[in-house]
Amino acid sequence: MRPVIALSDIAWHQLVLAAQRGSRAALALDDGYDSLADACVWADEVRADPGYRWASHLHYLNMPNQKTFTMKTATASRKPIAPAGVKCPPRDCVVSAITYFLRCA
């Protein structure tokens, strides 16, 4: 099992039921993904496609060397807030990309 699949499976079980329901609804929109673990490998799958080269730096987030962190979301604005110590330029990492694409949705 690839590490990203194992981690996404663990993450799935940490989601509250409402988040699981919302995730299932989003996954149902795409025929190719039956689970969060399946969808989490999408960036790896398209990495070699020249059409997605623009998004390669949105695939990851460099974290400071610490044991734990908390990711918070500003509910009213649906804006993810990066953990303390994370440098995330606007629209230039996965956290800011999520914010951008949520606003586009």
mmCIF file of N, CA and C in Angstrom:
data_model
loop_
_atom_site.group_PDB
_atom_site.id
_atom_site.type_symbol
_atom_site.label_atom_id
_atom_site.label_comp_id
_atom_site.label_asym_id
_atom_site.label_seq_id
_atom_site.Cartn_x
_atom_site.Cartn_y
_atom_site.Cartn_z
ATOM 1 N N MET A 1 0.839 -1.176 0.000
ATOM 2 C CA MET A 1 0.000 0.000 0.000
ATOM 3 C C MET A 1 0.889 1.246 0.000
ATOM 4 N N ARG A 2 0.596 2.183 -0.886
ATOM 5 C CA ARG A 2 1.357 3.428 -0.935
ATOM 6 C C ARG A 2 1.062 4.265 0.297
ATOM 7 N N PRO A 3 2.063 4.976 0.820
ATOM 8 C CA PRO A 3 1.869 5.772 2.045
ATOM 9 C C PRO A 3 0.718 6.767 1.946
ATOM 10 N N VAL A 4 0.534 7.411 0.799
ATOM 11 C CA VAL A 4 -0.539 8.403 0.691
ATOM 12 C C VAL A 4 -1.909 7.744 0.826
ATOM 13 N N ILE A 5 -2.032 6.526 0.361
ATOM 14 C CA ILE A 5 -3.307 5.812 0.495
ATOM 15 C C ILE A 5 -3.553 5.447 1.949
ATOM 16 N N ALA A 6 -2.535 4.969 2.628
ATOM 17 C CA ALA A 6 -2.674 4.630 4.042
ATOM 18 C C ALA A 6 -3.021 5.870 4.861
ATOM 19 N N LEU A 7 -2.330 6.979 4.594
ATOM 20 C CA LEU A 7 -2.600 8.212 5.338
ATOM 21 C C LEU A 7 -3.996 8.752 5.056
ATOM 22 N N SER A 8 -4.438 8.684 3.808
ATOM 23 C CA SER A 8 -5.773 9.188 3.507
ATOM 24 C C SER A 8 -6.849 8.305 4.132
ATOM 25 N N ASP A 9 -6.585 7.021 4.259
ATOM 26 C CA ASP A 9 -7.528 6.135 4.938
ATOM 27 C C ASP A 9 -7.615 6.488 6.425
ATOM 28 N N ILE A 10 -6.482 6.772 7.030
ATOM 29 C CA ILE A 10 -6.475 7.208 8.430
ATOM 30 C C ILE A 10 -7.233 8.533 8.558
ATOM 31 N N ALA A 11 -6.971 9.455 7.647
ATOM 32 C CA ALA A 11 -7.645 10.759 7.677
ATOM 33 C C ALA A 11 -9.153 10.594 7.549
ATOM 34 N N TRP A 12 -9.584 9.687 6.689
ATOM 35 C CA TRP A 12 -11.023 9.452 6.497
ATOM 36 C C TRP A 12 -11.690 9.104 7.827
ATOM 37 N N HIS A 13 -11.042 8.258 8.593
ATOM 38 C CA HIS A 13 -11.635 7.814 9.861
ATOM 39 C C HIS A 13 -11.587 8.901 10.937
ATOM 40 N N GLN A 14 -10.835 9.972 10.688
ATOM 41 C CA GLN A 14 -10.788 11.093 11.619
ATOM 42 C C GLN A 14 -11.849 12.151 11.300
ATOM 43 N N LEU A 15 -12.476 12.046 10.120
ATOM 44 C CA LEU A 15 -13.485 13.021 9.728
ATOM 45 C C LEU A 15 -14.775 12.827 10.520
ATOM 46 N N VAL A 16 -15.434 13.925 10.841
ATOM 47 C CA VAL A 16 -16.762 13.831 11.448
ATOM 48 C C VAL A 16 -17.718 13.322 10.375
ATOM 49 N N LEU A 17 -18.866 12.788 10.785
ATOM 50 C CA LEU A 17 -19.790 12.176 9.831
ATOM 51 C C LEU A 17 -20.254 13.149 8.754
ATOM 52 N N ALA A 18 -20.497 14.407 9.116
ATOM 53 C CA ALA A 18 -20.934 15.392 8.119
ATOM 54 C C ALA A 18 -19.864 15.584 7.045
ATOM 55 N N ALA A 19 -18.610 15.593 7.442
ATOM 56 C CA ALA A 19 -17.514 15.735 6.480
ATOM 57 C C ALA A 19 -17.402 14.485 5.606
ATOM 58 N N GLN A 20 -17.629 13.317 6.185
ATOM 59 C CA GLN A 20 -17.619 12.093 5.384
ATOM 60 C C GLN A 20 -18.743 12.118 4.348
ATOM 61 N N ARG A 21 -19.929 12.570 4.763
ATOM 62 C CA ARG A 21 -21.054 12.650 3.816
ATOM 63 C C ARG A 21 -20.742 13.626 2.685
ATOM 64 N N GLY A 22 -20.193 14.785 3.021
ATOM 65 C CA GLY A 22 -19.831 15.762 2.000
ATOM 66 C C GLY A 22 -18.771 15.233 1.062
ATOM 67 N N SER A 23 -17.812 14.511 1.617
ATOM 68 C CA SER A 23 -16.755 13.925 0.793
ATOM 69 C C SER A 23 -17.316 12.856 -0.136
ATOM 70 N N ARG A 24 -18.228 12.031 0.379
ATOM 71 C CA ARG A 24 -18.852 11.009 -0.477
ATOM 72 C C ARG A 24 -19.610 11.663 -1.630
ATOM 73 N N ALA A 25 -20.311 12.765 -1.328
ATOM 74 C CA ALA A 25 -21.060 13.473 -2.380
ATOM 75 C C ALA A 25 -20.105 14.016 -3.441
ATOM 76 N N ALA A 26 -18.985 14.575 -3.015
ATOM 77 C CA ALA A 26 -17.998 15.103 -3.967
ATOM 78 C C ALA A 26 -17.383 13.967 -4.784
ATOM 79 N N LEU A 27 -17.086 12.860 -4.142
ATOM 80 C CA LEU A 27 -16.500 11.718 -4.847
ATOM 81 C C LEU A 27 -17.481 11.132 -5.859
ATOM 82 N N ALA A 28 -18.771 11.210 -5.565
ATOM 83 C CA ALA A 28 -19.787 10.675 -6.468
ATOM 84 C C ALA A 28 -19.843 11.460 -7.780
ATOM 85 N N LEU A 29 -19.317 12.679 -7.804
ATOM 86 C CA LEU A 29 -19.314 13.494 -9.020
ATOM 87 C C LEU A 29 -18.304 13.002 -10.047
ATOM 88 N N ASP A 30 -17.371 12.172 -9.627
ATOM 89 C CA ASP A 30 -16.322 11.677 -10.523
ATOM 90 C C ASP A 30 -16.380 10.160 -10.566
ATOM 91 N N ASP A 31 -16.486 9.610 -11.742
ATOM 92 C CA ASP A 31 -16.582 8.157 -11.886
ATOM 93 C C ASP A 31 -15.325 7.413 -11.494
ATOM 94 N N GLY A 32 -14.177 8.100 -11.463
ATOM 95 C CA GLY A 32 -12.915 7.409 -11.247
ATOM 96 C C GLY A 32 -12.534 7.170 -9.805
ATOM 97 N N TYR A 33 -13.241 7.776 -8.851
ATOM 98 C CA TYR A 33 -12.818 7.682 -7.458
ATOM 99 C C TYR A 33 -13.953 7.184 -6.576
ATOM 100 N N ASP A 34 -13.684 6.076 -5.903
ATOM 101 C CA ASP A 34 -14.681 5.486 -5.014
ATOM 102 C C ASP A 34 -14.433 5.819 -3.556
ATOM 103 N N SER A 35 -13.237 6.346 -3.245
ATOM 104 C CA SER A 35 -12.899 6.634 -1.848
ATOM 105 C C SER A 35 -11.950 7.821 -1.793
ATOM 106 N N LEU A 36 -11.782 8.359 -0.612
ATOM 107 C CA LEU A 36 -10.824 9.438 -0.412
ATOM 108 C C LEU A 36 -9.427 8.954 -0.777
ATOM 109 N N ALA A 37 -9.111 7.729 -0.421
ATOM 110 C CA ALA A 37 -7.794 7.167 -0.736
ATOM 111 C C ALA A 37 -7.563 7.137 -2.245
ATOM 112 N N ASP A 38 -8.592 6.777 -3.022
ATOM 113 C CA ASP A 38 -8.467 6.780 -4.482
ATOM 114 C C ASP A 38 -8.221 8.190 -5.004
ATOM 115 N N ALA A 39 -8.959 9.162 -4.500
ATOM 116 C CA ALA A 39 -8.858 10.540 -4.979
ATOM 117 C C ALA A 39 -7.543 11.197 -4.573
ATOM 118 N N CYS A 40 -6.984 10.791 -3.463
ATOM 119 C CA CYS A 40 -5.757 11.421 -2.971
ATOM 120 C C CYS A 40 -4.541 11.155 -3.842
ATOM 121 N N VAL A 41 -4.618 10.207 -4.725
ATOM 122 C CA VAL A 41 -3.483 9.929 -5.604
ATOM 123 C C VAL A 41 -3.614 10.643 -6.946
ATOM 124 N N TRP A 42 -4.670 11.440 -7.118
ATOM 125 C CA TRP A 42 -4.888 12.129 -8.387
ATOM 126 C C TRP A 42 -3.666 12.940 -8.816
ATOM 127 N N ALA A 43 -3.096 13.717 -7.916
ATOM 128 C CA ALA A 43 -1.944 14.550 -8.283
ATOM 129 C C ALA A 43 -0.768 13.693 -8.752
ATOM 130 N N ASP A 44 -0.597 12.524 -8.161
ATOM 131 C CA ASP A 44 0.463 11.617 -8.616
ATOM 132 C C ASP A 44 0.154 11.085 -10.019
ATOM 133 N N GLU A 45 -1.116 10.815 -10.271
ATOM 134 C CA GLU A 45 -1.519 10.255 -11.557
ATOM 135 C C GLU A 45 -1.327 11.242 -12.710
ATOM 136 N N VAL A 46 -1.566 12.528 -12.475
ATOM 137 C CA VAL A 46 -1.476 13.513 -13.563
ATOM 138 C C VAL A 46 -0.118 14.208 -13.630
ATOM 139 N N ARG A 47 0.765 13.869 -12.729
ATOM 140 C CA ARG A 47 2.072 14.534 -12.665
ATOM 141 C C ARG A 47 2.811 14.508 -14.003
ATOM 142 N N ALA A 48 2.729 13.428 -14.739
ATOM 143 C CA ALA A 48 3.456 13.313 -16.006
ATOM 144 C C ALA A 48 2.727 13.991 -17.173
ATOM 145 N N ASP A 49 1.490 14.396 -16.970
ATOM 146 C CA ASP A 49 0.706 15.025 -18.025
ATOM 147 C C ASP A 49 1.125 16.489 -18.169
ATOM 148 N N PRO A 50 1.641 16.893 -19.334
ATOM 149 C CA PRO A 50 2.092 18.285 -19.518
ATOM 150 C C PRO A 50 0.992 19.312 -19.253
ATOM 151 N N GLY A 51 -0.247 18.914 -19.422
ATOM 152 C CA GLY A 51 -1.364 19.822 -19.178
ATOM 153 C C GLY A 51 -1.533 20.209 -17.717
ATOM 154 N N TYR A 52 -0.933 19.460 -16.827
ATOM 155 C CA TYR A 52 -1.045 19.743 -15.391
ATOM 156 C C TYR A 52 0.272 20.209 -14.778
ATOM 157 N N ARG A 53 1.264 20.490 -15.596
ATOM 158 C CA ARG A 53 2.553 20.934 -15.074
ATOM 159 C C ARG A 53 2.428 22.196 -14.226
ATOM 160 N N TRP A 54 1.466 23.065 -14.577
ATOM 161 C CA TRP A 54 1.262 24.315 -13.841
ATOM 162 C C TRP A 54 0.905 24.058 -12.380
ATOM 163 N N ALA A 55 0.389 22.890 -12.065
ATOM 164 C CA ALA A 55 -0.080 22.595 -10.711
ATOM 165 C C ALA A 55 0.895 21.775 -9.882
ATOM 166 N N SER A 56 2.085 21.487 -10.401
ATOM 167 C CA SER A 56 3.001 20.595 -9.692
ATOM 168 C C SER A 56 3.360 21.097 -8.297
ATOM 169 N N HIS A 57 3.511 22.391 -8.118
ATOM 170 C CA HIS A 57 3.878 22.924 -6.802
ATOM 171 C C HIS A 57 2.689 22.972 -5.840
ATOM 172 N N LEU A 58 1.495 22.693 -6.322
ATOM 173 C CA LEU A 58 0.314 22.667 -5.459
ATOM 174 C C LEU A 58 0.089 21.290 -4.848
ATOM 175 N N HIS A 59 0.990 20.366 -5.123
ATOM 176 C CA HIS A 59 0.842 18.983 -4.691
ATOM 177 C C HIS A 59 1.243 18.761 -3.237
ATOM 178 N N TYR A 60 1.961 19.691 -2.660
ATOM 179 C CA TYR A 60 2.520 19.440 -1.327
ATOM 180 C C TYR A 60 2.515 20.719 -0.502
ATOM 181 N N LEU A 61 2.858 20.562 0.764
ATOM 182 C CA LEU A 61 3.005 21.678 1.692
ATOM 183 C C LEU A 61 4.209 21.372 2.564
ATOM 184 N N ASN A 62 5.199 22.237 2.545
ATOM 185 C CA ASN A 62 6.366 22.043 3.402
ATOM 186 C C ASN A 62 6.002 22.426 4.829
ATOM 187 N N MET A 63 6.166 21.493 5.735
ATOM 188 C CA MET A 63 5.798 21.705 7.138
ATOM 189 C C MET A 63 7.049 21.950 7.969
ATOM 190 N N PRO A 64 6.910 22.784 9.004
ATOM 191 C CA PRO A 64 8.041 22.955 9.912
ATOM 192 C C PRO A 64 8.285 21.647 10.661
ATOM 193 N N ASN A 65 9.473 21.475 11.181
ATOM 194 C CA ASN A 65 9.827 20.247 11.877
ATOM 195 C C ASN A 65 9.253 20.288 13.291
ATOM 196 N N GLN A 66 8.050 19.806 13.431
ATOM 197 C CA GLN A 66 7.405 19.727 14.746
ATOM 198 C C GLN A 66 6.558 18.467 14.772
ATOM 199 N N LYS A 67 6.206 18.033 15.955
ATOM 200 C CA LYS A 67 5.508 16.757 16.071
ATOM 201 C C LYS A 67 4.031 16.844 15.703
ATOM 202 N N THR A 68 3.361 17.926 16.049
ATOM 203 C CA THR A 68 1.936 18.042 15.764
ATOM 204 C C THR A 68 1.620 19.435 15.247
ATOM 205 N N PHE A 69 0.509 19.548 14.584
ATOM 206 C CA PHE A 69 0.017 20.844 14.147
ATOM 207 C C PHE A 69 -1.492 20.759 14.048
ATOM 208 N N THR A 70 -2.128 21.893 14.008
ATOM 209 C CA THR A 70 -3.572 21.958 13.867
ATOM 210 C C THR A 70 -3.898 22.787 12.641
ATOM 211 N N MET A 71 -4.726 22.260 11.772
ATOM 212 C CA MET A 71 -5.180 23.002 10.612
ATOM 213 C C MET A 71 -6.566 23.536 10.947
ATOM 214 N N LYS A 72 -6.721 24.825 10.937
ATOM 215 C CA LYS A 72 -8.001 25.440 11.248
ATOM 216 C C LYS A 72 -8.602 26.011 9.970
ATOM 217 N N THR A 73 -9.896 26.181 9.974
ATOM 218 C CA THR A 73 -10.581 26.788 8.842
ATOM 219 C C THR A 73 -11.438 27.924 9.360
ATOM 220 N N ALA A 74 -11.347 29.049 8.697
ATOM 221 C CA ALA A 74 -12.223 30.168 9.012
ATOM 222 C C ALA A 74 -13.546 29.872 8.341
ATOM 223 N N THR A 75 -14.542 29.445 9.107
ATOM 224 C CA THR A 75 -15.797 28.935 8.570
ATOM 225 C C THR A 75 -16.518 29.937 7.686
ATOM 226 N N ALA A 76 -16.613 31.171 8.108
ATOM 227 C CA ALA A 76 -17.381 32.157 7.355
ATOM 228 C C ALA A 76 -16.816 32.358 5.954
ATOM 229 N N SER A 77 -15.515 32.376 5.823
ATOM 230 C CA SER A 77 -14.907 32.635 4.517
ATOM 231 C C SER A 77 -14.499 31.353 3.794
ATOM 232 N N ARG A 78 -14.641 30.203 4.452
ATOM 233 C CA ARG A 78 -14.182 28.912 3.918
ATOM 234 C C ARG A 78 -12.713 28.985 3.545
ATOM 235 N N LYS A 79 -11.946 29.743 4.293
ATOM 236 C CA LYS A 79 -10.533 29.935 3.986
ATOM 237 C C LYS A 79 -9.669 29.081 4.897
ATOM 238 N N PRO A 80 -8.948 28.091 4.345
ATOM 239 C CA PRO A 80 -8.032 27.326 5.186
ATOM 240 C C PRO A 80 -6.921 28.222 5.716
ATOM 241 N N ILE A 81 -6.572 28.011 6.947
ATOM 242 C CA ILE A 81 -5.504 28.777 7.581
ATOM 243 C C ILE A 81 -4.331 27.830 7.780
ATOM 244 N N ALA A 82 -3.194 28.182 7.227
ATOM 245 C CA ALA A 82 -2.018 27.320 7.330
ATOM 246 C C ALA A 82 -1.559 27.212 8.777
ATOM 247 N N PRO A 83 -1.009 26.077 9.171
ATOM 248 C CA PRO A 83 -0.474 25.914 10.526
ATOM 249 C C PRO A 83 0.655 26.909 10.794
ATOM 250 N N ALA A 84 0.858 27.213 12.053
ATOM 251 C CA ALA A 84 1.920 28.139 12.442
ATOM 252 C C ALA A 84 3.256 27.672 11.892
ATOM 253 N N GLY A 85 4.033 28.585 11.375
ATOM 254 C CA GLY A 85 5.352 28.264 10.865
ATOM 255 C C GLY A 85 5.386 27.858 9.409
ATOM 256 N N VAL A 86 4.224 27.707 8.785
ATOM 257 C CA VAL A 86 4.163 27.314 7.382
ATOM 258 C C VAL A 86 4.135 28.562 6.513
ATOM 259 N N LYS A 87 5.053 28.636 5.585
ATOM 260 C CA LYS A 87 5.086 29.758 4.654
ATOM 261 C C LYS A 87 4.346 29.339 3.389
ATOM 262 N N CYS A 88 3.276 30.022 3.100
ATOM 263 C CA CYS A 88 2.424 29.653 1.982
ATOM 264 C C CYS A 88 2.052 30.907 1.200
ATOM 265 N N PRO A 89 2.822 31.238 0.157
ATOM 266 C CA PRO A 89 2.494 32.417 -0.638
ATOM 267 C C PRO A 89 1.109 32.276 -1.275
ATOM 268 N N PRO A 90 0.422 33.379 -1.534
ATOM 269 C CA PRO A 90 -0.911 33.307 -2.145
ATOM 270 C C PRO A 90 -0.911 32.492 -3.431
ATOM 271 N N ARG A 91 -1.840 31.537 -3.522
ATOM 272 C CA ARG A 91 -2.014 30.642 -4.671
ATOM 273 C C ARG A 91 -0.733 29.939 -5.078
ATOM 274 N N ASP A 92 0.129 29.656 -4.104
ATOM 275 C CA ASP A 92 1.399 29.021 -4.451
ATOM 276 C C ASP A 92 1.726 27.821 -3.575
ATOM 277 N N CYS A 93 0.743 27.269 -2.902
ATOM 278 C CA CYS A 93 0.901 26.001 -2.183
ATOM 279 C C CYS A 93 -0.474 25.370 -2.073
ATOM 280 N N VAL A 94 -0.542 24.169 -1.571
ATOM 281 C CA VAL A 94 -1.813 23.452 -1.538
ATOM 282 C C VAL A 94 -2.854 24.170 -0.671
ATOM 283 N N VAL A 95 -2.466 24.785 0.440
ATOM 284 C CA VAL A 95 -3.434 25.455 1.310
ATOM 285 C C VAL A 95 -4.055 26.655 0.598
ATOM 286 N N SER A 96 -3.224 27.503 -0.004
ATOM 287 C CA SER A 96 -3.774 28.669 -0.684
ATOM 288 C C SER A 96 -4.524 28.267 -1.961
ATOM 289 N N ALA A 97 -4.124 27.174 -2.609
ATOM 290 C CA ALA A 97 -4.855 26.702 -3.774
ATOM 291 C C ALA A 97 -6.247 26.223 -3.395
ATOM 292 N N ILE A 98 -6.378 25.559 -2.255
ATOM 293 C CA ILE A 98 -7.697 25.125 -1.786
ATOM 294 C C ILE A 98 -8.585 26.349 -1.577
ATOM 295 N N THR A 99 -8.043 27.373 -0.948
ATOM 296 C CA THR A 99 -8.792 28.610 -0.735
ATOM 297 C C THR A 99 -9.253 29.185 -2.061
ATOM 298 N N TYR A 100 -8.347 29.284 -3.015
ATOM 299 C CA TYR A 100 -8.665 29.849 -4.323
ATOM 300 C C TYR A 100 -9.752 29.049 -5.037
ATOM 301 N N PHE A 101 -9.593 27.742 -5.093
ATOM 302 C CA PHE A 101 -10.539 26.931 -5.839
ATOM 303 C C PHE A 101 -11.896 26.801 -5.140
ATOM 304 N N LEU A 102 -11.927 26.932 -3.801
ATOM 305 C CA LEU A 102 -13.216 26.978 -3.112
ATOM 306 C C LEU A 102 -13.990 28.229 -3.508
ATOM 307 N N ARG A 103 -13.281 29.337 -3.651
ATOM 308 C CA ARG A 103 -13.941 30.576 -4.069
ATOM 309 C C ARG A 103 -14.434 30.500 -5.501
ATOM 310 N N CYS A 104 -13.778 29.709 -6.333
ATOM 311 C CA CYS A 104 -14.181 29.576 -7.732
ATOM 312 C C CYS A 104 -15.384 28.650 -7.876
ATOM 313 N N ALA A 105 -15.585 27.792 -6.901
ATOM 314 C CA ALA A 105 -16.664 26.783 -6.992
ATOM 315 C C ALA A 105 -18.042 27.384 -6.856
#
